[in-house]
Amino acid sequence: MKNNQKTVREIALDVLESVEKNQSYSNLLLNTMITKHKLTGSDAGLLTELTYGTIQRKMTLDYYLEPFVNFKKTQGWVVNLLRMSLYQLEFLDKIPDHAVLFEAVEIAKKRGHKGHTSMVNGVLRNIQRKGLPSLEDISDPIERISVETSHPKWIVQRWIEQFGYDKTFGMCRSNLIASVQTARVNIRKTSRNEVISLLEQEGYMVEPSVVVPDGIKCLKGNLAGSEAYKMGFLTIQDESSMLVGYALGAEGEEQILDTCAAPGGKSTHIAERLSDRGRVVSLDLHEHKVNLITQQAERLELNNIKTRAYNSKKVQEIFGLGQFDRILVDAPCSGLGVMRRKPDIKYTKKEEDIHSLSEIQQELLDASSPLVKRGGVLVYSTCTVDKEENERTALKFLENHPEYEGDETIKDRLPEAARALVDRFMIQVFPQDFGSDGFFIACFKRKVK
């Protein structure tokens, strides 16, 4: 089906090109393209599948293509077209092979010359005739996981050292599974059962989350287009991310600081759990990101959020010591826990990024810690699965701040499904645990004396 004279596969190729050449974020660009080309239903679904699937499996696809293609001498768009076509042939069952070949050749005709067309046709037919190389030929176990699951070797090596072979292989395989959209119900305005009923009336296929009491899973449709969303009855948020609000445990009239708050999912969750006299101060470095928090608060009709654009490393310049009951530091991180929804992350991150990020994370904790009242709580969270950014950062913070101790009551505040994952005052959620994002939360309590 054509949209603005382009087929869905042509649009997918444009996205793949932009992600590779310009390091565009695949999730943001995909949403832009769906809107621009007015794609709905199965067309939007196919574009998402082709884009995410090809990026997720890129290293595997390149391994399969290597005997048939000279990558150094082949233009980038042709390589991406071959990857996308091979992804359909190898990993999608519902698209006939002849349709894949026909579309690939038609795109090559439009974008290139006869040589490109014959090459694309020849490579794909050669693959059909000869078959693909076997992954069994890879003898090194680390390289085998790397190629089979399309994770750079340094990530696989690092995870095996930290978590062991089986946990790593399970995580890498889980990262290839498309994420299911989840949302958090605004308990100030409605109940989960009511929202599920409303969404089902709208034609959505939804079910309660088994992880989070206020969560729902959407099996069909995009909740951002629902009336329930427009009325402020729900916020789109991953189940692992929802756990942060529970871990923080804000209630009543407490004063809360969220230091790295954009786009506002956690701030609004905290605000929903407070009374009108309780308050969340939500900071982020950039004004345009702060505006996202404000927009979310207005949509949800939350009047107890105050936003401000400010550098959270300098919070002591604008707030008093011991001013807040609880503080959340949802720190910038490598994002290695969200590869299922942002697959390009694994190809753009480098190991040295983790070292520099861990220093920033420590600076943010150091800056925020004096602002917590005695007996108050400081929560540190990331959307990654790396011990240097997570467990080691948490332990280093306690080592440097004897006025704090690990808060093991975090276990009592978390939903029952997550409690088994708690280690003392920390919880590491892996993607394979709940089919949600990889996430880390540590809870510290400021000593009374």
Short mmCIF file of C-alpha atoms in Angstrom, two decimals:
data_model
loop_
_atom_site.label_atom_id
_atom_site.label_comp_id
_atom_site.label_asym_id
_atom_site.label_seq_id
_atom_site.Cartn_x
_atom_site.Cartn_y
_atom_site.Cartn_z
CA MET A 1 0.00 0.00 0.00
CA LYS A 2 1.41 3.39 -0.98
CA ASN A 3 1.57 6.45 1.25
CA ASN A 4 2.86 9.68 -0.31
CA GLN A 5 4.11 7.54 -3.21
CA LYS A 6 6.19 5.37 -0.88
CA THR A 7 5.52 1.82 0.19
CA VAL A 8 5.89 0.76 3.81
CA ARG A 9 9.16 -0.99 2.96
CA GLU A 10 10.56 2.15 1.34
CA ILE A 11 9.71 4.12 4.47
CA ALA A 12 11.34 1.42 6.60
CA LEU A 13 14.49 1.70 4.48
CA ASP A 14 14.50 5.49 5.03
CA VAL A 15 14.34 4.92 8.79
CA LEU A 16 17.14 2.34 8.71
CA GLU A 17 19.28 4.72 6.67
CA SER A 18 18.74 7.62 9.04
CA VAL A 19 19.46 5.52 12.13
CA GLU A 20 22.73 4.30 10.61
CA LYS A 21 23.94 7.54 9.01
CA ASN A 22 22.68 10.15 11.46
CA GLN A 23 22.45 8.03 14.62
CA SER A 24 18.78 8.99 14.85
CA TYR A 25 16.80 7.37 17.65
CA SER A 26 14.80 4.61 16.02
CA ASN A 27 11.79 4.88 18.36
CA LEU A 28 11.40 8.65 17.86
CA LEU A 29 11.98 8.52 14.11
CA LEU A 30 9.54 5.65 13.73
CA ASN A 31 6.77 7.64 15.45
CA THR A 32 7.56 10.64 13.24
CA MET A 33 7.33 8.55 10.07
CA ILE A 34 4.05 6.92 11.12
CA THR A 35 2.55 10.37 11.63
CA LYS A 36 4.09 11.90 8.51
CA HIS A 37 2.87 9.13 6.20
CA LYS A 38 -0.44 8.72 8.05
CA LEU A 39 0.09 5.01 8.61
CA THR A 40 -2.45 3.08 10.64
CA GLY A 41 -3.27 -0.50 11.56
CA SER A 42 -1.34 -3.18 9.70
CA ASP A 43 0.81 -0.67 7.78
CA ALA A 44 2.05 0.96 11.00
CA GLY A 45 2.58 -2.50 12.46
CA LEU A 46 4.60 -3.67 9.45
CA LEU A 47 6.78 -0.55 9.51
CA THR A 48 7.50 -1.08 13.20
CA GLU A 49 8.26 -4.78 12.67
CA LEU A 50 10.60 -4.19 9.72
CA THR A 51 12.45 -1.33 11.41
CA TYR A 52 12.91 -2.79 14.88
CA GLY A 53 13.41 -6.33 13.62
CA THR A 54 16.14 -5.38 11.16
CA ILE A 55 17.97 -3.24 13.73
CA GLN A 56 17.58 -5.84 16.49
CA ARG A 57 19.01 -8.62 14.29
CA LYS A 58 21.61 -6.57 12.38
CA MET A 59 24.69 -8.53 13.45
CA THR A 60 22.99 -11.86 12.75
CA LEU A 61 21.84 -10.62 9.35
CA ASP A 62 25.34 -9.42 8.49
CA TYR A 63 26.77 -12.82 9.44
CA TYR A 64 24.27 -14.46 7.09
CA LEU A 65 24.95 -11.96 4.29
CA GLU A 66 28.74 -12.00 4.51
CA PRO A 67 29.31 -14.95 2.10
CA PHE A 68 27.12 -13.24 -0.50
CA VAL A 69 28.00 -9.53 -0.19
CA ASN A 70 31.18 -7.45 -0.23
CA PHE A 71 30.16 -4.90 2.40
CA LYS A 72 33.07 -2.55 1.68
CA LYS A 73 32.12 -2.21 -1.97
CA THR A 74 28.34 -2.06 -1.50
CA GLN A 75 26.44 1.18 -0.89
CA GLY A 76 24.87 1.55 2.54
CA TRP A 77 21.27 1.71 1.34
CA VAL A 78 21.74 -1.52 -0.63
CA VAL A 79 23.12 -3.28 2.46
CA ASN A 80 20.15 -2.05 4.51
CA LEU A 81 17.74 -3.20 1.81
CA LEU A 82 19.34 -6.65 1.84
CA ARG A 83 19.22 -6.78 5.65
CA MET A 84 15.55 -5.82 5.70
CA SER A 85 14.70 -8.35 2.97
CA LEU A 86 16.65 -11.15 4.64
CA TYR A 87 14.97 -10.34 7.95
CA GLN A 88 11.60 -10.95 6.30
CA LEU A 89 12.76 -14.17 4.65
CA GLU A 90 14.33 -15.62 7.77
CA PHE A 91 12.30 -14.29 10.70
CA LEU A 92 8.79 -13.45 9.44
CA ASP A 93 6.38 -16.23 8.54
CA LYS A 94 3.41 -14.32 7.15
CA ILE A 95 5.13 -12.67 4.16
CA PRO A 96 5.64 -14.95 1.11
CA ASP A 97 9.21 -15.12 -0.19
CA HIS A 98 8.18 -14.05 -3.69
CA ALA A 99 6.60 -10.88 -2.26
CA VAL A 100 9.80 -10.04 -0.38
CA LEU A 101 11.92 -10.47 -3.52
CA PHE A 102 9.52 -8.48 -5.67
CA GLU A 103 9.45 -5.53 -3.26
CA ALA A 104 13.24 -5.55 -2.83
CA VAL A 105 13.82 -5.46 -6.58
CA GLU A 106 11.24 -2.67 -7.05
CA ILE A 107 12.92 -0.55 -4.37
CA ALA A 108 16.33 -1.16 -5.97
CA LYS A 109 14.92 -0.02 -9.33
CA LYS A 110 13.62 3.21 -7.82
CA ARG A 111 16.68 4.06 -5.75
CA GLY A 112 19.51 2.86 -7.94
CA HIS A 113 20.57 1.69 -11.38
CA LYS A 114 20.40 -1.67 -13.15
CA GLY A 115 23.51 -2.89 -11.40
CA HIS A 116 21.88 -2.40 -7.99
CA THR A 117 18.72 -4.13 -9.15
CA SER A 118 20.52 -7.18 -10.49
CA MET A 119 22.73 -7.37 -7.40
CA VAL A 120 19.80 -7.29 -4.96
CA ASN A 121 17.92 -9.87 -7.01
CA GLY A 122 21.02 -12.04 -7.38
CA VAL A 123 21.99 -12.01 -3.70
CA LEU A 124 18.49 -12.89 -2.47
CA ARG A 125 18.06 -15.68 -5.03
CA ASN A 126 21.54 -16.98 -4.25
CA ILE A 127 20.58 -17.16 -0.55
CA GLN A 128 17.42 -19.09 -1.46
CA ARG A 129 19.43 -21.49 -3.56
CA LYS A 130 22.46 -22.07 -1.31
CA GLY A 131 21.00 -21.47 2.14
CA LEU A 132 22.50 -19.49 5.00
CA PRO A 133 25.74 -20.17 6.90
CA SER A 134 25.25 -22.02 10.18
CA LEU A 135 25.73 -20.36 13.57
CA GLU A 136 27.05 -23.75 14.72
CA ASP A 137 30.27 -22.91 12.87
CA ILE A 138 31.09 -20.26 15.50
CA SER A 139 33.21 -22.08 18.10
CA ASP A 140 33.86 -19.24 20.56
CA PRO A 141 30.86 -19.17 22.98
CA ILE A 142 31.04 -15.41 23.53
CA GLU A 143 31.15 -14.69 19.82
CA ARG A 144 28.34 -17.19 19.27
CA ILE A 145 26.01 -15.34 21.66
CA SER A 146 27.13 -12.04 20.15
CA VAL A 147 26.28 -13.05 16.59
CA GLU A 148 23.20 -15.14 17.37
CA THR A 149 21.55 -12.40 19.44
CA SER A 150 23.12 -9.34 17.75
CA HIS A 151 24.82 -7.92 20.83
CA PRO A 152 28.32 -6.41 20.49
CA LYS A 153 30.96 -8.74 21.87
CA TRP A 154 32.11 -6.31 24.57
CA ILE A 155 28.60 -6.24 26.08
CA VAL A 156 28.34 -10.05 26.07
CA GLN A 157 31.81 -10.42 27.59
CA ARG A 158 31.01 -7.84 30.28
CA TRP A 159 27.68 -9.41 31.20
CA ILE A 160 29.13 -12.94 31.38
CA GLU A 161 31.80 -11.68 33.79
CA GLN A 162 29.15 -9.96 35.92
CA PHE A 163 26.15 -12.30 35.72
CA GLY A 164 27.35 -15.62 34.25
CA TYR A 165 26.73 -17.33 30.92
CA ASP A 166 23.13 -18.49 31.40
CA LYS A 167 21.83 -15.16 32.74
CA THR A 168 23.58 -13.33 29.90
CA PHE A 169 22.26 -15.62 27.16
CA GLY A 170 18.75 -15.32 28.59
CA MET A 171 19.02 -11.54 28.67
CA CYS A 172 20.33 -11.30 25.11
CA ARG A 173 17.55 -13.54 23.79
CA SER A 174 14.94 -11.58 25.73
CA ASN A 175 16.19 -8.34 24.19
CA LEU A 176 15.14 -9.64 20.75
CA ILE A 177 11.50 -9.96 21.79
CA ALA A 178 9.34 -6.97 20.91
CA SER A 179 8.15 -5.09 23.97
CA VAL A 180 4.46 -4.92 24.87
CA GLN A 181 3.06 -1.47 25.59
CA THR A 182 2.18 -1.00 29.25
CA ALA A 183 0.54 1.85 31.15
CA ARG A 184 0.00 3.04 34.70
CA VAL A 185 -3.50 3.93 35.86
CA ASN A 186 -3.99 7.36 37.45
CA ILE A 187 -5.38 6.18 40.80
CA ARG A 188 -6.37 9.75 41.70
CA LYS A 189 -9.02 9.77 39.00
CA THR A 190 -10.09 6.18 38.44
CA SER A 191 -9.42 2.48 39.03
CA ARG A 192 -7.66 -0.16 36.97
CA ASN A 193 -10.89 -2.10 36.36
CA GLU A 194 -12.66 1.01 35.11
CA VAL A 195 -9.83 1.87 32.70
CA ILE A 196 -9.72 -1.69 31.36
CA SER A 197 -13.47 -1.56 30.75
CA LEU A 198 -13.22 1.81 28.96
CA LEU A 199 -10.35 0.63 26.77
CA GLU A 200 -12.16 -2.58 25.82
CA GLN A 201 -15.17 -0.50 24.78
CA GLU A 202 -12.82 1.48 22.53
CA GLY A 203 -11.64 -1.76 20.91
CA TYR A 204 -8.31 -2.19 22.69
CA MET A 205 -7.13 -5.59 23.87
CA VAL A 206 -5.77 -5.08 27.39
CA GLU A 207 -5.14 -7.06 30.55
CA PRO A 208 -4.02 -6.31 34.12
CA SER A 209 -0.30 -6.28 34.85
CA VAL A 210 0.78 -9.19 37.05
CA VAL A 211 3.76 -7.14 38.23
CA VAL A 212 2.27 -3.79 39.27
CA PRO A 213 -1.16 -3.27 40.90
CA ASP A 214 -1.78 -0.04 38.98
CA GLY A 215 -0.45 -1.35 35.65
CA ILE A 216 -2.10 -2.65 32.48
CA LYS A 217 -0.70 -4.35 29.38
CA CYS A 218 -1.92 -3.47 25.90
CA LEU A 219 -1.94 -6.46 23.54
CA LYS A 220 -3.57 -4.63 20.62
CA GLY A 221 -3.60 -0.92 19.74
CA ASN A 222 -1.64 2.16 20.82
CA LEU A 223 -2.90 3.56 24.11
CA ALA A 224 -1.61 7.05 23.27
CA GLY A 225 -4.56 7.40 20.89
CA SER A 226 -7.20 6.30 23.40
CA GLU A 227 -9.85 8.46 25.03
CA ALA A 228 -8.71 7.12 28.40
CA TYR A 229 -5.25 8.60 27.73
CA LYS A 230 -6.68 11.95 26.64
CA MET A 231 -8.84 12.10 29.79
CA GLY A 232 -5.75 11.62 31.97
CA PHE A 233 -6.71 8.15 33.18
CA LEU A 234 -3.38 6.58 32.32
CA THR A 235 0.32 7.17 31.62
CA ILE A 236 2.33 5.03 29.22
CA GLN A 237 5.21 3.61 31.25
CA ASP A 238 7.16 0.37 31.46
CA GLU A 239 6.35 -1.93 34.40
CA SER A 240 9.95 -1.87 35.67
CA SER A 241 9.92 1.92 35.68
CA MET A 242 6.68 1.88 37.69
CA LEU A 243 8.49 0.05 40.50
CA VAL A 244 10.46 3.22 41.30
CA GLY A 245 7.37 5.03 42.58
CA TYR A 246 6.64 2.13 44.95
CA ALA A 247 10.27 1.94 46.12
CA LEU A 248 10.29 5.65 46.95
CA GLY A 249 7.14 5.22 49.05
CA ALA A 250 6.00 8.87 48.98
CA GLU A 251 2.70 9.56 50.74
CA GLY A 252 0.53 12.22 52.32
CA GLU A 253 1.93 15.75 52.56
CA GLU A 254 5.57 14.86 51.96
CA GLN A 255 7.92 17.09 49.96
CA ILE A 256 9.68 15.17 47.17
CA LEU A 257 12.50 16.09 44.78
CA ASP A 258 12.86 14.30 41.43
CA THR A 259 16.25 15.42 40.14
CA CYS A 260 16.33 14.01 36.58
CA ALA A 261 12.63 13.96 35.93
CA ALA A 262 11.90 14.23 32.18
CA PRO A 263 9.72 13.11 30.52
CA GLY A 264 7.78 12.87 33.77
CA GLY A 265 6.55 9.30 34.18
CA LYS A 266 8.02 8.86 37.65
CA SER A 267 7.21 12.40 38.81
CA THR A 268 3.54 11.98 37.93
CA HIS A 269 3.45 8.56 39.59
CA ILE A 270 4.84 10.08 42.80
CA ALA A 271 2.38 12.99 42.60
CA GLU A 272 -0.57 10.62 42.19
CA ARG A 273 0.39 8.94 45.46
CA LEU A 274 0.61 12.21 47.43
CA SER A 275 -2.20 14.37 48.79
CA ASP A 276 -2.85 17.82 47.33
CA ARG A 277 -0.70 19.28 50.09
CA GLY A 278 2.20 17.02 49.20
CA ARG A 279 4.49 18.29 46.46
CA VAL A 280 6.92 17.02 43.85
CA VAL A 281 9.64 19.36 42.59
CA SER A 282 10.71 18.02 39.18
CA LEU A 283 14.02 19.12 37.69
CA ASP A 284 15.66 18.56 34.35
CA LEU A 285 18.56 20.24 32.64
CA HIS A 286 16.75 21.37 29.48
CA GLU A 287 13.69 23.61 29.25
CA HIS A 288 12.10 21.65 26.41
CA LYS A 289 12.31 18.48 28.49
CA VAL A 290 10.82 20.23 31.51
CA ASN A 291 7.90 21.23 29.28
CA LEU A 292 7.20 17.52 28.72
CA ILE A 293 6.76 17.05 32.47
CA THR A 294 4.43 20.05 32.66
CA GLN A 295 2.32 18.72 29.79
CA GLN A 296 1.98 15.33 31.46
CA ALA A 297 0.99 16.92 34.78
CA GLU A 298 -1.67 19.05 33.07
CA ARG A 299 -3.10 16.08 31.17
CA LEU A 300 -3.34 14.07 34.38
CA GLU A 301 -4.73 17.09 36.28
CA LEU A 302 -1.98 16.98 38.89
CA ASN A 303 -1.54 20.32 40.62
CA ASN A 304 1.12 19.19 43.07
CA ILE A 305 4.07 19.16 40.64
CA LYS A 306 6.40 22.13 40.34
CA THR A 307 8.86 22.00 37.44
CA ARG A 308 12.14 23.80 36.92
CA ALA A 309 14.99 23.65 34.41
CA TYR A 310 18.16 23.28 36.44
CA ASN A 311 21.42 21.35 36.65
CA SER A 312 20.86 18.69 39.31
CA LYS A 313 24.56 18.64 40.14
CA LYS A 314 23.99 22.13 41.61
CA VAL A 315 20.79 21.53 43.59
CA GLN A 316 22.39 22.78 46.81
CA GLU A 317 22.43 26.27 45.28
CA ILE A 318 18.62 26.46 45.19
CA PHE A 319 17.38 24.17 47.97
CA GLY A 320 18.05 24.04 51.68
CA LEU A 321 19.77 21.21 53.53
CA GLY A 322 17.28 18.63 54.80
CA GLN A 323 14.44 20.25 52.83
CA PHE A 324 12.93 17.06 51.34
CA ASP A 325 11.37 13.97 52.84
CA ARG A 326 12.40 11.85 49.87
CA ILE A 327 14.57 12.37 46.79
CA LEU A 328 14.70 10.38 43.58
CA VAL A 329 17.86 10.34 41.47
CA ASP A 330 16.82 8.55 38.28
CA ALA A 331 20.24 9.04 36.79
CA PRO A 332 21.47 9.26 33.18
CA CYS A 333 22.79 5.81 32.27
CA SER A 334 23.91 3.59 29.40
CA GLY A 335 20.33 2.41 28.83
CA LEU A 336 21.38 -1.20 28.30
CA GLY A 337 18.15 -2.34 29.94
CA VAL A 338 15.88 -0.84 27.28
CA MET A 339 17.32 -2.43 24.13
CA ARG A 340 14.03 -4.08 23.22
CA ARG A 341 12.37 -0.70 22.70
CA LYS A 342 15.53 1.17 21.63
CA PRO A 343 17.56 -1.44 19.72
CA ASP A 344 20.04 1.02 18.24
CA ILE A 345 21.49 1.64 21.73
CA LYS A 346 23.57 -1.52 21.65
CA TYR A 347 25.46 -0.41 18.53
CA THR A 348 26.15 3.18 19.61
CA LYS A 349 27.27 2.70 23.23
CA LYS A 350 30.92 2.05 24.07
CA GLU A 351 32.45 0.51 27.16
CA GLU A 352 34.16 3.78 28.09
CA ASP A 353 30.71 5.43 28.22
CA ILE A 354 29.90 3.33 31.28
CA HIS A 355 32.95 4.57 33.17
CA SER A 356 32.15 8.24 32.53
CA LEU A 357 28.45 7.73 33.35
CA SER A 358 29.25 6.12 36.71
CA GLU A 359 31.14 9.29 37.67
CA ILE A 360 28.15 11.47 36.74
CA GLN A 361 25.82 9.20 38.69
CA GLN A 362 27.99 9.53 41.79
CA GLU A 363 28.09 13.33 41.41
CA LEU A 364 24.28 13.49 41.27
CA LEU A 365 23.95 11.36 44.41
CA ASP A 366 26.58 13.42 46.22
CA ALA A 367 24.80 16.66 45.32
CA SER A 368 21.32 15.49 46.36
CA SER A 369 22.14 13.60 49.57
CA PRO A 370 22.41 16.63 51.94
CA LEU A 371 18.93 17.80 50.92
CA VAL A 372 17.24 14.74 52.47
CA LYS A 373 15.81 15.14 56.00
CA ARG A 374 17.19 12.97 58.78
CA GLY A 375 15.23 9.73 58.62
CA GLY A 376 14.32 10.50 54.99
CA VAL A 377 14.81 8.35 51.91
CA LEU A 378 17.03 8.69 48.85
CA VAL A 379 16.33 6.42 45.88
CA TYR A 380 18.78 5.82 43.04
CA SER A 381 17.56 4.19 39.81
CA THR A 382 18.78 3.43 36.29
CA CYS A 383 17.38 1.68 33.23
CA THR A 384 20.52 -0.39 32.72
CA VAL A 385 21.97 -3.78 33.66
CA ASP A 386 25.58 -3.16 34.57
CA LYS A 387 27.15 -3.55 38.00
CA GLU A 388 29.48 -0.57 37.61
CA GLU A 389 26.54 1.78 37.10
CA ASN A 390 24.28 -0.01 39.55
CA GLU A 391 25.46 -2.08 42.51
CA ARG A 392 28.98 -0.62 42.62
CA THR A 393 27.66 2.93 42.42
CA ALA A 394 25.23 2.23 45.27
CA LEU A 395 27.91 0.65 47.48
CA LYS A 396 30.37 3.44 46.72
CA PHE A 397 27.75 6.00 47.73
CA LEU A 398 27.32 4.32 51.13
CA GLU A 399 31.08 4.10 51.54
CA ASN A 400 31.40 7.86 50.93
CA HIS A 401 28.34 8.82 52.98
CA PRO A 402 28.36 7.29 56.47
CA GLU A 403 25.29 9.41 57.32
CA TYR A 404 23.29 6.98 55.12
CA GLU A 405 22.49 3.29 55.37
CA GLY A 406 20.91 0.82 52.98
CA ASP A 407 17.13 0.89 53.42
CA GLU A 408 16.01 -2.73 53.46
CA THR A 409 12.37 -1.73 53.98
CA ILE A 410 12.28 -1.22 50.19
CA LYS A 411 11.09 -4.83 50.04
CA ASP A 412 7.92 -4.00 52.00
CA ARG A 413 7.03 -1.13 49.66
CA LEU A 414 7.46 -3.01 46.39
CA PRO A 415 4.63 -5.04 44.79
CA GLU A 416 4.71 -8.69 45.80
CA ALA A 417 5.84 -9.91 42.35
CA ALA A 418 9.08 -7.92 42.61
CA ARG A 419 10.04 -8.73 46.19
CA ALA A 420 11.85 -11.96 45.34
CA LEU A 421 14.37 -9.93 43.30
CA VAL A 422 15.38 -7.69 46.20
CA ASP A 423 18.95 -8.05 47.51
CA ARG A 424 19.12 -6.19 50.83
CA PHE A 425 18.34 -2.58 49.77
CA MET A 426 18.68 -3.09 45.99
CA ILE A 427 16.69 -4.66 43.19
CA GLN A 428 17.99 -5.57 39.73
CA VAL A 429 15.27 -6.42 37.24
CA PHE A 430 16.44 -8.29 34.13
CA PRO A 431 14.43 -8.17 30.88
CA GLN A 432 13.64 -11.88 31.17
CA ASP A 433 12.22 -11.54 34.71
CA PHE A 434 8.90 -9.96 33.73
CA GLY A 435 9.29 -9.25 30.01
CA SER A 436 9.84 -5.61 30.99
CA ASP A 437 12.85 -3.29 30.84
CA GLY A 438 16.08 -4.06 32.62
CA PHE A 439 16.08 -1.76 35.66
CA PHE A 440 17.96 -1.11 38.90
CA ILE A 441 16.77 0.55 42.10
CA ALA A 442 18.70 1.18 45.32
CA CYS A 443 17.15 2.70 48.43
CA PHE A 444 19.12 4.61 51.08
CA LYS A 445 17.92 6.03 54.40
CA ARG A 446 19.49 9.02 56.09
CA LYS A 447 20.32 8.17 59.67
CA VAL A 448 18.47 10.07 62.37
CA LYS A 449 21.68 10.64 64.34
#
